[in-house]
């Protein structure tokens, strides 16, 4: 196992340029100092939090590699410590981690797809007609069991997503929940996605959306017509599986809400989530 000294040295390398609160401050003054540091950080407090989460992830990776990977070699370990001590080196290290994981994932998918049993994933869930009707009617349920489970996760609490309480408008379903800013954005949270690790699904949901809305040459199946101005975005800002941005900017425009409920949530999302969570499914690489 990695020694305590190894752990301290990696932490010093990773966090050497993150300011520390002066010693001797009271608890209240320390919290005020941390709050100001987060606000003054380039990109604000969310960027500060994401940076800390990223560097802590690197800490876990380096210590694991020190225990049973190539960093058991002392020379390699020393070189990595030097690399992690600056922004460019940390970026190179994360790029290496991402590329290594992509290579592993791609190999795994190719091997799995070579099996005769591979088939198109089935939709992850189905949406009850009454739940669709309720969403289209704008009858928010408020936070329930799904929101409570998500909000109680350590990573969600670390990101301080709901420090001001639950979003004003929440629609709960059997498979997750949707938070809504009327006429502006719907943040979609799928339980099986957050239980498996939300971060790994961001790009896959973009691929699933493109696949679901693309016209396939020679196919008689026409993709659904997406209302003008409505678009799917990464759910990073709200730590959601995905975010749908409305095109009208008008809470009174019922046709957009109707499409989101009756087409996207009822039909597109279950198929998209099924593909996203199937480790054997490989989206086209030319998008």
Coordinates of C-alpha atoms in Angstrom, one line a residue:
X1 CA 0.0 0.0 0.0
X2 CA 1.0 3.6 -0.5
X3 CA 2.7 5.0 2.7
X4 CA 1.5 8.0 4.7
X5 CA 4.6 9.8 3.4
X6 CA 3.6 9.0 -0.2
X7 CA 0.1 10.4 0.5
X8 CA 1.5 13.6 2.0
X9 CA 3.9 14.2 -0.9
X10 CA 1.2 13.7 -3.5
X11 CA -1.1 16.1 -1.7
X12 CA 1.6 18.7 -1.5
X13 CA 2.3 18.4 -5.2
X14 CA -1.4 18.6 -6.1
X15 CA -2.4 21.4 -3.8
X16 CA 0.7 23.5 -3.6
X17 CA -0.9 26.4 -5.4
X18 CA -4.2 26.3 -3.6
X19 CA -4.2 29.0 -0.8
X20 CA -4.7 27.9 2.7
X21 CA -6.5 29.8 5.5
X22 CA -4.1 31.5 7.9
X23 CA -3.6 29.7 11.2
X24 CA -5.2 31.0 14.4
X25 CA -8.5 32.1 12.9
X26 CA -11.7 31.4 14.6
X27 CA -14.1 28.9 13.0
X28 CA -16.3 31.7 11.7
X29 CA -13.3 33.6 10.3
X30 CA -12.0 30.5 8.7
X31 CA -15.3 29.8 7.0
X32 CA -15.5 33.4 5.8
X33 CA -12.0 33.1 4.4
X34 CA -12.8 29.9 2.5
X35 CA -16.0 31.5 1.2
X36 CA -14.1 34.5 -0.2
X37 CA -11.4 32.3 -1.7
X38 CA -14.1 30.3 -3.5
X39 CA -15.8 33.4 -4.8
X40 CA -12.5 35.0 -5.9
X41 CA -11.4 31.8 -7.7
X42 CA -11.4 32.2 -11.6
X43 CA -14.8 30.9 -12.6
X44 CA -16.4 31.3 -9.2
X45 CA -17.2 28.9 -6.4
X46 CA -18.5 26.1 -8.7
X47 CA -15.2 26.2 -10.6
X48 CA -13.3 26.1 -7.3
X49 CA -15.3 23.1 -6.2
X50 CA -14.8 21.2 -9.5
X51 CA -11.1 21.9 -9.3
X52 CA -10.9 20.4 -5.8
X53 CA -13.0 17.4 -6.9
X54 CA -10.7 16.9 -9.9
X55 CA -7.5 17.1 -7.9
X56 CA -8.8 14.7 -5.2
X57 CA -9.6 12.3 -8.1
X58 CA -6.0 12.6 -9.2
X59 CA -4.9 11.9 -5.7
X60 CA -6.8 8.7 -5.7
X61 CA -5.5 7.6 -9.1
X62 CA -1.8 8.4 -8.2
X63 CA -2.0 6.5 -4.9
X64 CA -3.7 3.5 -6.6
X65 CA -0.9 3.5 -9.2
X66 CA 1.7 3.8 -6.4
X67 CA 0.2 0.6 -4.8
X68 CA -0.2 -1.6 -7.8
X69 CA 0.7 0.2 -11.0
X70 CA 3.7 1.6 -12.8
X71 CA 4.3 4.2 -10.0
X72 CA 5.7 1.5 -7.8
X73 CA 8.9 2.4 -9.5
X74 CA 10.4 5.2 -7.4
X75 CA 11.8 7.1 -10.4
X76 CA 8.4 7.1 -12.1
X77 CA 6.8 8.2 -8.9
X78 CA 9.3 11.1 -8.4
X79 CA 8.8 12.2 -12.0
X80 CA 5.0 12.2 -11.5
X81 CA 5.2 14.3 -8.4
X82 CA 7.1 17.0 -10.4
X83 CA 4.5 16.8 -13.1
X84 CA 1.6 17.2 -10.7
X85 CA 3.1 20.4 -9.2
X86 CA 2.0 22.7 -12.0
X87 CA -1.2 23.3 -14.1
X88 CA 0.3 22.1 -17.4
X89 CA 1.6 18.9 -15.8
X90 CA -1.7 18.2 -14.1
X91 CA -3.5 18.7 -17.4
X92 CA -1.1 16.2 -19.2
X93 CA -1.7 13.7 -16.4
X94 CA -5.5 13.9 -16.7
X95 CA -5.3 13.7 -20.5
X96 CA -3.2 10.5 -20.0
X97 CA -5.8 9.1 -17.6
X98 CA -8.7 9.9 -19.9
X99 CA -6.9 8.4 -23.0
X100 CA -6.0 5.3 -21.0
X101 CA -9.6 4.9 -19.9
X102 CA -10.9 5.4 -23.4
X103 CA -8.5 2.8 -24.7
X104 CA -9.6 0.3 -22.1
X105 CA -13.3 1.1 -22.7
X106 CA -13.0 0.9 -26.5
X107 CA -11.2 -2.5 -26.2
X108 CA -13.9 -3.7 -23.9
X109 CA -16.7 -2.6 -26.2
X110 CA -15.1 -4.2 -29.2
X111 CA -14.6 -7.5 -27.4
X112 CA -18.2 -7.4 -26.1
X113 CA -19.7 -6.4 -29.5
X114 CA -17.9 -9.4 -31.1
X115 CA -20.0 -11.7 -29.0
X116 CA -23.0 -13.2 -30.9
X117 CA -25.3 -12.2 -28.1
X118 CA -24.8 -8.4 -28.6
X119 CA -28.0 -6.6 -29.5
X120 CA -29.5 -3.1 -29.6
X121 CA -30.1 -2.0 -25.9
X122 CA -33.7 -2.0 -24.7
X123 CA -35.1 1.2 -23.2
X124 CA -34.0 1.6 -19.6
X125 CA -37.5 2.3 -18.3
X126 CA -41.0 3.3 -19.3
X127 CA -43.0 6.4 -18.3
X128 CA -46.5 6.0 -17.0
X129 CA -49.1 8.0 -19.0
X130 CA -50.4 9.7 -15.9
X131 CA -46.9 10.9 -15.2
X132 CA -46.6 12.3 -18.7
X133 CA -50.0 14.0 -18.4
X134 CA -49.0 15.5 -15.0
X135 CA -45.8 16.9 -16.5
X136 CA -47.5 18.4 -19.6
X137 CA -50.1 20.0 -17.3
X138 CA -47.3 21.6 -15.2
X139 CA -48.4 19.8 -12.0
X140 CA -45.1 19.7 -10.1
X141 CA -44.8 17.0 -7.4
X142 CA -42.2 18.7 -5.3
X143 CA -39.2 16.8 -3.9
X144 CA -39.8 13.1 -3.0
X145 CA -37.8 9.9 -2.6
X146 CA -35.8 10.3 -5.8
X147 CA -34.7 13.9 -5.0
X148 CA -33.9 12.9 -1.4
X149 CA -31.7 10.1 -2.5
X150 CA -29.8 12.3 -5.0
X151 CA -29.4 15.3 -2.7
X152 CA -28.1 13.0 0.1
X153 CA -25.2 11.7 -2.0
X154 CA -21.7 12.8 -0.8
X155 CA -20.6 14.1 -4.2
X156 CA -23.8 16.2 -4.5
X157 CA -23.3 17.6 -1.0
X158 CA -19.6 18.3 -1.8
X159 CA -20.6 20.3 -4.8
X160 CA -23.2 22.2 -2.6
X161 CA -25.8 22.1 -5.3
X162 CA -28.8 22.6 -3.0
X163 CA -27.5 24.8 -0.3
X164 CA -30.6 27.1 -0.7
X165 CA -33.0 24.1 -0.6
X166 CA -34.7 22.1 -3.3
X167 CA -35.5 23.7 -6.6
X168 CA -38.9 25.4 -6.7
X169 CA -40.3 23.1 -9.4
X170 CA -39.6 19.3 -9.3
X171 CA -41.4 16.6 -11.2
X172 CA -40.7 13.1 -9.8
X173 CA -41.0 9.9 -11.8
X174 CA -40.3 6.2 -11.1
X175 CA -36.9 6.5 -12.8
X176 CA -35.7 9.9 -11.4
X177 CA -36.8 13.5 -11.5
X178 CA -36.8 16.7 -13.5
X179 CA -36.1 20.2 -12.1
X180 CA -37.5 23.0 -14.1
X181 CA -36.9 26.7 -14.6
X182 CA -40.1 27.6 -16.4
X183 CA -39.5 28.4 -20.1
X184 CA -35.8 28.2 -19.7
X185 CA -34.3 24.8 -18.8
X186 CA -35.3 21.3 -17.7
X187 CA -32.5 19.5 -15.8
X188 CA -33.1 15.7 -16.1
X189 CA -31.8 13.3 -13.4
X190 CA -31.9 9.6 -14.1
X191 CA -31.4 7.4 -10.9
X192 CA -29.5 4.6 -12.6
X193 CA -27.1 7.2 -14.1
X194 CA -26.3 9.0 -10.9
X195 CA -25.9 5.6 -9.1
X196 CA -23.4 4.5 -11.7
X197 CA -21.5 7.8 -11.9
X198 CA -22.9 10.9 -13.5
X199 CA -19.6 12.3 -14.9
X200 CA -19.0 9.4 -17.2
X201 CA -22.4 9.8 -18.9
X202 CA -22.2 13.4 -20.1
X203 CA -20.7 12.8 -23.5
X204 CA -22.6 9.6 -24.0
X205 CA -25.9 11.4 -23.6
X206 CA -24.8 13.9 -26.3
X207 CA -24.1 10.9 -28.6
X208 CA -27.5 9.3 -27.7
X209 CA -29.3 12.6 -28.5
X210 CA -27.6 12.9 -31.9
X211 CA -28.3 9.3 -32.7
X212 CA -32.0 9.7 -31.7
X213 CA -32.5 12.9 -33.7
X214 CA -30.4 12.0 -36.8
X215 CA -31.9 11.0 -40.1
X216 CA -30.4 7.6 -41.1
X217 CA -29.8 7.3 -44.9
X218 CA -32.1 4.7 -46.5
X219 CA -34.2 4.3 -43.3
X220 CA -38.0 4.8 -43.5
X221 CA -38.0 5.9 -39.8
X222 CA -38.1 9.6 -39.5
X223 CA -36.4 11.2 -36.4
X224 CA -38.7 13.2 -34.1
X225 CA -39.1 16.9 -35.0
X226 CA -37.4 19.0 -32.3
X227 CA -39.1 22.3 -31.7
X228 CA -37.1 25.3 -33.0
X229 CA -34.6 26.6 -30.5
X230 CA -34.9 23.7 -28.1
X231 CA -31.6 22.0 -27.5
X232 CA -29.8 19.4 -25.4
X233 CA -26.8 20.5 -23.3
X234 CA -24.4 18.8 -21.0
X235 CA -25.8 18.6 -17.5
X236 CA -22.5 19.6 -15.9
X237 CA -23.7 22.9 -14.4
X238 CA -26.5 21.2 -12.3
X239 CA -24.7 17.8 -12.1
X240 CA -27.7 16.4 -14.0
X241 CA -27.7 13.6 -16.6
X242 CA -28.6 16.2 -19.2
X243 CA -30.2 19.6 -19.6
X244 CA -32.9 20.6 -22.1
X245 CA -32.8 24.3 -22.9
X246 CA -36.1 25.8 -24.0
X247 CA -36.3 27.9 -27.2
X248 CA -39.3 30.0 -26.4
X249 CA -38.3 31.7 -23.1
X250 CA -42.1 31.9 -22.5
X251 CA -43.6 29.8 -19.7
X252 CA -47.0 30.1 -21.3
X253 CA -45.9 28.2 -24.5
X254 CA -47.6 24.9 -24.0
X255 CA -46.4 23.3 -27.2
X256 CA -42.8 23.1 -26.1
X257 CA -43.7 21.6 -22.7
X258 CA -46.0 19.1 -24.5
X259 CA -43.2 18.0 -26.8
X260 CA -40.8 17.6 -23.9
X261 CA -43.3 15.4 -22.0
X262 CA -45.0 13.4 -24.7
X263 CA -42.0 12.9 -27.0
X264 CA -38.7 13.4 -25.1
X265 CA -39.5 12.0 -21.7
X266 CA -42.0 9.4 -22.8
X267 CA -40.1 7.9 -25.8
X268 CA -36.7 9.4 -26.5
X269 CA -35.2 9.5 -23.0
X270 CA -35.8 5.8 -22.1
X271 CA -34.1 4.7 -25.4
X272 CA -31.2 7.2 -24.9
X273 CA -30.6 6.1 -21.3
X274 CA -30.6 2.4 -22.3
X275 CA -27.8 3.1 -24.8
X276 CA -25.9 5.3 -22.4
X277 CA -25.8 2.8 -19.6
X278 CA -25.0 -0.2 -21.8
X279 CA -21.2 -0.6 -21.6
X280 CA -21.2 -2.6 -24.9
X281 CA -22.9 0.2 -26.9
X282 CA -20.4 2.2 -29.0
X283 CA -21.7 5.5 -30.4
X284 CA -20.5 6.5 -33.9
X285 CA -17.0 8.0 -33.6
X286 CA -17.3 10.5 -36.5
X287 CA -19.6 13.0 -34.6

